[in-house]
């Protein structure tokens, strides 16, 4: 039998040939054809590598966060500006004057907005049971064209200088601390280029 | 590097070699950085998982290694050793993370205050041994070879190699929108291209 070629050989190794053709190929390989031997060894080696490959791609938010390193790292002035920043309060829904003669039967969650450098932290305090409240929020970074959610950041919430809970932002840059006792807390957001602290954050009951 | 070169498509960038992508990154090419991270994402992310660290730890390690990789770009001398450097760096990060986890959540009988004994125990119970490093590197080489194939070939070989269920030629022909008799010859041509790409690398 003449050398049947690479395509037939691969079909043979993958058991895609019919019985008669496979028998002819077996007979040919027993003649020690150097070309076929070399191709067979290469293909079986590659196949064994592929079959052992159980690697996993990271979730898309992990990948996106790493891709963002390039943009963040190329803005040294921003990085320097963030450093160990104290965020400033931009908006507090409880600080708005109540509308005259308007009554509501619903409770209103407190909404707060802080900023530091190109980062914005959007917070909402919602009363829960037994003098406790949930603190929800989102961390955003001002991108070239819009605000981008910042995923995978660690947030520590501390009371009296002691960290009470730690959470991480999800792929949308959102986070939630559940069942915090009423009180005043410090919220710290860890960034690759420093940290942002929101001091004296009031976590207490909603407006009746 | 010209502006046009920095604006190549993701497909074109996936076929560039590491040296070209590093040079493009240093010239300000964001897409080249993305192509590098996509190329090495499985290699980096899988190491902490193989070391039995959690997905959260793996995500943190991924970010930390990518940051170190970015900082390393200007001083990378041997562009063929990037995968090796990444494996080493990721393994070290796994060590650090394992040590930190053990300090924070010490197991019974492993409560050494300064952590020295804990660090000594890690190789036996966690991060990577040399044979695993070699396996990971060759798996990466094959994936990189497949990614560097022309688009049709890449799709076909990925389907044949990395699809969990074994596909018949009829299934492949339907997915690739090609006649069934063309599958075998096309596959053979693509594998021959892959063989050339992987020459001297395995």
PDB file of C-alpha atoms in Angstrom, chain B:
ATOM      1  CA  UNK B   1       4.446  51.372  15.654  1.00  0.00           C
ATOM      2  CA  UNK B   2       1.888  53.057  13.392  1.00  0.00           C
ATOM      3  CA  UNK B   3      -1.595  54.098  14.458  1.00  0.00           C
ATOM      4  CA  UNK B   4      -3.126  51.590  12.019  1.00  0.00           C
ATOM      5  CA  UNK B   5      -1.144  48.775  13.583  1.00  0.00           C
ATOM      6  CA  UNK B   6      -2.457  49.734  17.026  1.00  0.00           C
ATOM      7  CA  UNK B   7      -6.027  49.565  15.773  1.00  0.00           C
ATOM      8  CA  UNK B   8      -5.999  46.027  14.377  1.00  0.00           C
ATOM      9  CA  UNK B   9      -9.065  43.850  14.929  1.00  0.00           C
ATOM     10  CA  UNK B  10      -9.231  41.373  17.798  1.00  0.00           C
ATOM     11  CA  UNK B  11      -8.935  38.503  15.288  1.00  0.00           C
ATOM     12  CA  UNK B  12      -5.813  39.994  13.703  1.00  0.00           C
ATOM     13  CA  UNK B  13      -4.304  40.663  17.123  1.00  0.00           C
ATOM     14  CA  UNK B  14      -4.955  37.089  18.258  1.00  0.00           C
ATOM     15  CA  UNK B  15      -2.587  35.954  15.490  1.00  0.00           C
ATOM     16  CA  UNK B  16       0.220  38.322  16.463  1.00  0.00           C
ATOM     17  CA  UNK B  17       3.074  36.918  18.495  1.00  0.00           C
ATOM     18  CA  UNK B  18       3.794  37.960  22.062  1.00  0.00           C
ATOM     19  CA  UNK B  19       6.700  40.220  21.086  1.00  0.00           C
ATOM     20  CA  UNK B  20       4.527  42.231  18.706  1.00  0.00           C
ATOM     21  CA  UNK B  21       1.738  42.558  21.282  1.00  0.00           C
ATOM     22  CA  UNK B  22       4.135  43.692  24.015  1.00  0.00           C
ATOM     23  CA  UNK B  23       5.591  46.330  21.668  1.00  0.00           C
ATOM     24  CA  UNK B  24       2.060  47.468  20.776  1.00  0.00           C
ATOM     25  CA  UNK B  25       1.146  47.751  24.473  1.00  0.00           C
ATOM     26  CA  UNK B  26       4.209  49.888  25.114  1.00  0.00           C
ATOM     27  CA  UNK B  27       3.129  52.123  22.221  1.00  0.00           C
ATOM     28  CA  UNK B  28      -0.234  52.651  23.887  1.00  0.00           C
ATOM     29  CA  UNK B  29      -2.266  49.892  22.243  1.00  0.00           C
ATOM     30  CA  UNK B  30      -5.085  49.036  24.621  1.00  0.00           C
ATOM     31  CA  UNK B  31      -6.396  46.322  22.256  1.00  0.00           C
ATOM     32  CA  UNK B  32      -2.982  44.627  22.283  1.00  0.00           C
ATOM     33  CA  UNK B  33      -3.107  44.468  26.092  1.00  0.00           C
ATOM     34  CA  UNK B  34      -6.586  42.948  25.884  1.00  0.00           C
ATOM     35  CA  UNK B  35      -5.312  40.387  23.352  1.00  0.00           C
ATOM     36  CA  UNK B  36      -2.465  39.420  25.708  1.00  0.00           C
ATOM     37  CA  UNK B  37      -4.817  39.007  28.666  1.00  0.00           C
ATOM     38  CA  UNK B  38      -7.257  36.948  26.583  1.00  0.00           C
ATOM     39  CA  UNK B  39      -4.353  34.798  25.393  1.00  0.00           C
ATOM     40  CA  UNK B  40      -3.142  34.024  28.908  1.00  0.00           C
ATOM     41  CA  UNK B  41      -6.450  34.117  30.788  1.00  0.00           C
ATOM     42  CA  UNK B  42      -6.874  30.347  31.111  1.00  0.00           C
ATOM     43  CA  UNK B  43      -3.271  29.775  32.070  1.00  0.00           C
ATOM     44  CA  UNK B  44      -3.370  32.340  34.888  1.00  0.00           C
ATOM     45  CA  UNK B  45      -6.850  31.613  36.196  1.00  0.00           C
ATOM     46  CA  UNK B  46      -6.489  27.826  36.222  1.00  0.00           C
ATOM     47  CA  UNK B  47      -3.379  27.741  38.412  1.00  0.00           C
ATOM     48  CA  UNK B  48      -5.068  28.888  41.656  1.00  0.00           C
ATOM     49  CA  UNK B  49      -7.971  26.553  40.940  1.00  0.00           C
ATOM     50  CA  UNK B  50      -5.559  23.655  40.459  1.00  0.00           C
ATOM     51  CA  UNK B  51      -3.996  24.712  43.752  1.00  0.00           C
ATOM     52  CA  UNK B  52      -7.448  24.234  45.287  1.00  0.00           C
ATOM     53  CA  UNK B  53      -7.977  27.889  46.060  1.00  0.00           C
ATOM     54  CA  UNK B  54     -11.478  29.337  45.839  1.00  0.00           C
ATOM     55  CA  UNK B  55     -12.908  31.151  42.807  1.00  0.00           C
ATOM     56  CA  UNK B  56     -12.763  34.421  44.760  1.00  0.00           C
ATOM     57  CA  UNK B  57      -9.082  33.845  45.519  1.00  0.00           C
ATOM     58  CA  UNK B  58      -8.484  32.899  41.869  1.00  0.00           C
ATOM     59  CA  UNK B  59     -10.125  36.170  40.759  1.00  0.00           C
ATOM     60  CA  UNK B  60      -7.908  38.200  43.131  1.00  0.00           C
ATOM     61  CA  UNK B  61      -4.787  36.361  42.014  1.00  0.00           C
ATOM     62  CA  UNK B  62      -5.731  36.908  38.362  1.00  0.00           C
ATOM     63  CA  UNK B  63      -5.948  40.655  38.915  1.00  0.00           C
ATOM     64  CA  UNK B  64      -2.755  40.798  40.907  1.00  0.00           C
ATOM     65  CA  UNK B  65      -0.784  38.778  38.311  1.00  0.00           C
ATOM     66  CA  UNK B  66      -2.138  40.905  35.451  1.00  0.00           C
ATOM     67  CA  UNK B  67      -1.070  44.054  37.296  1.00  0.00           C
ATOM     68  CA  UNK B  68       2.433  42.628  37.785  1.00  0.00           C
ATOM     69  CA  UNK B  69       2.466  41.588  34.119  1.00  0.00           C
ATOM     70  CA  UNK B  70       1.563  45.126  33.058  1.00  0.00           C
ATOM     71  CA  UNK B  71       4.339  46.554  35.222  1.00  0.00           C
ATOM     72  CA  UNK B  72       6.770  43.997  33.777  1.00  0.00           C
ATOM     73  CA  UNK B  73       6.029  44.839  30.108  1.00  0.00           C
ATOM     74  CA  UNK B  74       8.807  47.435  29.632  1.00  0.00           C
ATOM     75  CA  UNK B  75      11.473  45.067  30.959  1.00  0.00           C
ATOM     76  CA  UNK B  76      10.457  41.790  29.318  1.00  0.00           C
ATOM     77  CA  UNK B  77      13.568  40.706  27.433  1.00  0.00           C
ATOM     78  CA  UNK B  78      12.704  37.213  26.269  1.00  0.00           C
ATOM     79  CA  UNK B  79       9.232  37.368  24.754  1.00  0.00           C
ATOM     80  CA  UNK B  80       9.186  33.557  24.413  1.00  0.00           C
ATOM     81  CA  UNK B  81       9.302  33.176  28.184  1.00  0.00           C
ATOM     82  CA  UNK B  82       6.113  35.053  29.021  1.00  0.00           C
ATOM     83  CA  UNK B  83       4.103  31.922  29.792  1.00  0.00           C
ATOM     84  CA  UNK B  84       6.873  30.619  32.016  1.00  0.00           C
ATOM     85  CA  UNK B  85       7.108  33.977  33.842  1.00  0.00           C
ATOM     86  CA  UNK B  86       3.342  34.049  34.312  1.00  0.00           C
ATOM     87  CA  UNK B  87       3.276  30.509  35.703  1.00  0.00           C
ATOM     88  CA  UNK B  88       6.017  31.373  38.195  1.00  0.00           C
ATOM     89  CA  UNK B  89       4.393  34.642  39.219  1.00  0.00           C
ATOM     90  CA  UNK B  90       0.948  33.068  39.544  1.00  0.00           C
ATOM     91  CA  UNK B  91       2.349  30.204  41.582  1.00  0.00           C
ATOM     92  CA  UNK B  92       4.001  32.677  43.959  1.00  0.00           C
ATOM     93  CA  UNK B  93       0.726  34.541  44.323  1.00  0.00           C
ATOM     94  CA  UNK B  94      -0.955  31.215  45.142  1.00  0.00           C
ATOM     95  CA  UNK B  95       1.618  30.653  47.838  1.00  0.00           C
ATOM     96  CA  UNK B  96       0.948  34.041  49.326  1.00  0.00           C
ATOM     97  CA  UNK B  97      -2.796  33.540  49.206  1.00  0.00           C
ATOM     98  CA  UNK B  98      -2.578  30.047  50.726  1.00  0.00           C
ATOM     99  CA  UNK B  99      -0.355  31.355  53.499  1.00  0.00           C
ATOM    100  CA  UNK B 100      -2.727  34.227  54.179  1.00  0.00           C
ATOM    101  CA  UNK B 101      -5.737  31.915  54.218  1.00  0.00           C
ATOM    102  CA  UNK B 102      -4.009  29.632  56.651  1.00  0.00           C
ATOM    103  CA  UNK B 103      -3.123  32.497  58.921  1.00  0.00           C
ATOM    104  CA  UNK B 104      -6.669  33.819  58.837  1.00  0.00           C
ATOM    105  CA  UNK B 105      -8.349  30.405  59.052  1.00  0.00           C
ATOM    106  CA  UNK B 106      -5.809  28.202  60.795  1.00  0.00           C
ATOM    107  CA  UNK B 107      -6.588  24.494  60.703  1.00  0.00           C
ATOM    108  CA  UNK B 108      -6.379  22.438  63.858  1.00  0.00           C
ATOM    109  CA  UNK B 109      -2.758  21.774  64.719  1.00  0.00           C
ATOM    110  CA  UNK B 110      -1.390  24.416  62.332  1.00  0.00           C
ATOM    111  CA  UNK B 111      -1.466  27.459  64.504  1.00  0.00           C
ATOM    112  CA  UNK B 112       2.124  28.629  64.381  1.00  0.00           C
ATOM    113  CA  UNK B 113       2.004  32.306  65.268  1.00  0.00           C
ATOM    114  CA  UNK B 114       4.645  33.537  62.854  1.00  0.00           C
ATOM    115  CA  UNK B 115       3.328  31.390  60.003  1.00  0.00           C
ATOM    116  CA  UNK B 116       6.737  29.808  59.256  1.00  0.00           C
ATOM    117  CA  UNK B 117       5.606  26.220  59.660  1.00  0.00           C
ATOM    118  CA  UNK B 118       2.432  26.922  57.751  1.00  0.00           C
ATOM    119  CA  UNK B 119       4.379  28.102  54.723  1.00  0.00           C
ATOM    120  CA  UNK B 120       6.476  24.944  54.813  1.00  0.00           C
ATOM    121  CA  UNK B 121       3.345  22.815  54.615  1.00  0.00           C
ATOM    122  CA  UNK B 122       1.919  24.486  51.526  1.00  0.00           C
ATOM    123  CA  UNK B 123       3.833  22.662  48.765  1.00  0.00           C
ATOM    124  CA  UNK B 124       2.555  19.297  49.895  1.00  0.00           C
ATOM    125  CA  UNK B 125      -1.042  20.362  50.092  1.00  0.00           C
ATOM    126  CA  UNK B 126      -1.553  23.077  47.545  1.00  0.00           C
ATOM    127  CA  UNK B 127       0.269  24.929  44.789  1.00  0.00           C
ATOM    128  CA  UNK B 128       1.946  23.663  41.737  1.00  0.00           C
ATOM    129  CA  UNK B 129       4.548  20.976  41.315  1.00  0.00           C
ATOM    130  CA  UNK B 130       6.996  20.966  38.368  1.00  0.00           C
ATOM    131  CA  UNK B 131       5.170  18.347  36.288  1.00  0.00           C
ATOM    132  CA  UNK B 132       1.971  20.361  36.535  1.00  0.00           C
ATOM    133  CA  UNK B 133       3.826  23.486  35.365  1.00  0.00           C
ATOM    134  CA  UNK B 134       5.037  21.635  32.287  1.00  0.00           C
ATOM    135  CA  UNK B 135       1.566  20.293  31.527  1.00  0.00           C
ATOM    136  CA  UNK B 136       0.012  23.756  31.862  1.00  0.00           C
ATOM    137  CA  UNK B 137       2.646  25.257  29.585  1.00  0.00           C
ATOM    138  CA  UNK B 138       2.158  22.663  26.840  1.00  0.00           C
ATOM    139  CA  UNK B 139      -1.629  22.968  27.076  1.00  0.00           C
ATOM    140  CA  UNK B 140      -1.209  26.703  26.639  1.00  0.00           C
ATOM    141  CA  UNK B 141       1.111  26.206  23.649  1.00  0.00           C
ATOM    142  CA  UNK B 142      -1.470  24.038  21.886  1.00  0.00           C
ATOM    143  CA  UNK B 143      -4.295  26.501  22.604  1.00  0.00           C
ATOM    144  CA  UNK B 144      -2.113  29.354  21.384  1.00  0.00           C
ATOM    145  CA  UNK B 145      -1.329  27.383  18.219  1.00  0.00           C
ATOM    146  CA  UNK B 146      -5.043  26.806  17.603  1.00  0.00           C
ATOM    147  CA  UNK B 147      -5.789  30.499  18.230  1.00  0.00           C
ATOM    148  CA  UNK B 148      -3.132  31.510  15.718  1.00  0.00           C
ATOM    149  CA  UNK B 149      -4.801  29.502  12.923  1.00  0.00           C
ATOM    150  CA  UNK B 150      -6.886  31.310  10.286  1.00  0.00           C
ATOM    151  CA  UNK B 151     -10.441  31.827  11.536  1.00  0.00           C
ATOM    152  CA  UNK B 152     -12.151  28.879   9.767  1.00  0.00           C
ATOM    153  CA  UNK B 153      -9.394  26.496  10.791  1.00  0.00           C
ATOM    154  CA  UNK B 154      -9.465  27.784  14.359  1.00  0.00           C
ATOM    155  CA  UNK B 155     -13.211  27.189  14.610  1.00  0.00           C
ATOM    156  CA  UNK B 156     -12.963  23.718  13.118  1.00  0.00           C
ATOM    157  CA  UNK B 157     -10.036  22.545  15.235  1.00  0.00           C
ATOM    158  CA  UNK B 158     -11.503  24.083  18.407  1.00  0.00           C
ATOM    159  CA  UNK B 159     -14.686  22.141  17.712  1.00  0.00           C
ATOM    160  CA  UNK B 160     -12.779  18.904  17.236  1.00  0.00           C
ATOM    161  CA  UNK B 161     -10.367  19.387  20.136  1.00  0.00           C
ATOM    162  CA  UNK B 162     -12.230  21.243  22.836  1.00  0.00           C
ATOM    163  CA  UNK B 163     -15.878  20.277  22.370  1.00  0.00           C
ATOM    164  CA  UNK B 164     -16.811  17.896  25.165  1.00  0.00           C
ATOM    165  CA  UNK B 165     -19.063  15.671  23.042  1.00  0.00           C
ATOM    166  CA  UNK B 166     -17.423  13.986  20.080  1.00  0.00           C
ATOM    167  CA  UNK B 167     -18.967  15.370  16.905  1.00  0.00           C
ATOM    168  CA  UNK B 168     -19.618  13.469  13.679  1.00  0.00           C
ATOM    169  CA  UNK B 169     -18.544  14.961  10.344  1.00  0.00           C
ATOM    170  CA  UNK B 170     -22.235  15.636   9.657  1.00  0.00           C
ATOM    171  CA  UNK B 171     -22.520  17.717  12.883  1.00  0.00           C
ATOM    172  CA  UNK B 172     -19.338  19.576  12.044  1.00  0.00           C
ATOM    173  CA  UNK B 173     -20.443  20.226   8.448  1.00  0.00           C
ATOM    174  CA  UNK B 174     -23.735  21.685   9.687  1.00  0.00           C
ATOM    175  CA  UNK B 175     -22.045  23.943  12.235  1.00  0.00           C
ATOM    176  CA  UNK B 176     -19.341  25.050   9.840  1.00  0.00           C
ATOM    177  CA  UNK B 177     -21.813  25.428   6.962  1.00  0.00           C
ATOM    178  CA  UNK B 178     -19.689  23.293   4.650  1.00  0.00           C
ATOM    179  CA  UNK B 179     -20.363  20.119   2.631  1.00  0.00           C
ATOM    180  CA  UNK B 180     -19.764  16.902   4.577  1.00  0.00           C
ATOM    181  CA  UNK B 181     -17.089  15.615   2.136  1.00  0.00           C
ATOM    182  CA  UNK B 182     -15.072  18.809   2.715  1.00  0.00           C
ATOM    183  CA  UNK B 183     -14.725  18.256   6.475  1.00  0.00           C
ATOM    184  CA  UNK B 184     -12.015  15.584   6.344  1.00  0.00           C
ATOM    185  CA  UNK B 185      -9.701  17.363   3.843  1.00  0.00           C
ATOM    186  CA  UNK B 186     -10.201  20.726   5.568  1.00  0.00           C
ATOM    187  CA  UNK B 187      -9.423  19.230   8.951  1.00  0.00           C
ATOM    188  CA  UNK B 188      -6.273  17.617   7.574  1.00  0.00           C
ATOM    189  CA  UNK B 189      -5.110  20.925   6.041  1.00  0.00           C
ATOM    190  CA  UNK B 190      -5.812  22.773   9.296  1.00  0.00           C
ATOM    191  CA  UNK B 191      -3.964  20.171  11.364  1.00  0.00           C
ATOM    192  CA  UNK B 192      -0.987  20.442   9.040  1.00  0.00           C
ATOM    193  CA  UNK B 193      -0.974  24.199   9.617  1.00  0.00           C
ATOM    194  CA  UNK B 194      -1.169  23.607  13.344  1.00  0.00           C
ATOM    195  CA  UNK B 195       1.720  21.162  13.129  1.00  0.00           C
ATOM    196  CA  UNK B 196       3.852  23.837  11.472  1.00  0.00           C
ATOM    197  CA  UNK B 197       2.856  26.438  14.056  1.00  0.00           C
ATOM    198  CA  UNK B 198       3.760  24.132  16.929  1.00  0.00           C
ATOM    199  CA  UNK B 199       7.060  23.007  15.416  1.00  0.00           C
ATOM    200  CA  UNK B 200       9.732  22.939  18.101  1.00  0.00           C
ATOM    201  CA  UNK B 201       7.333  24.080  20.805  1.00  0.00           C
ATOM    202  CA  UNK B 202       6.078  20.814  22.314  1.00  0.00           C
TER     203      UNK B 202
END
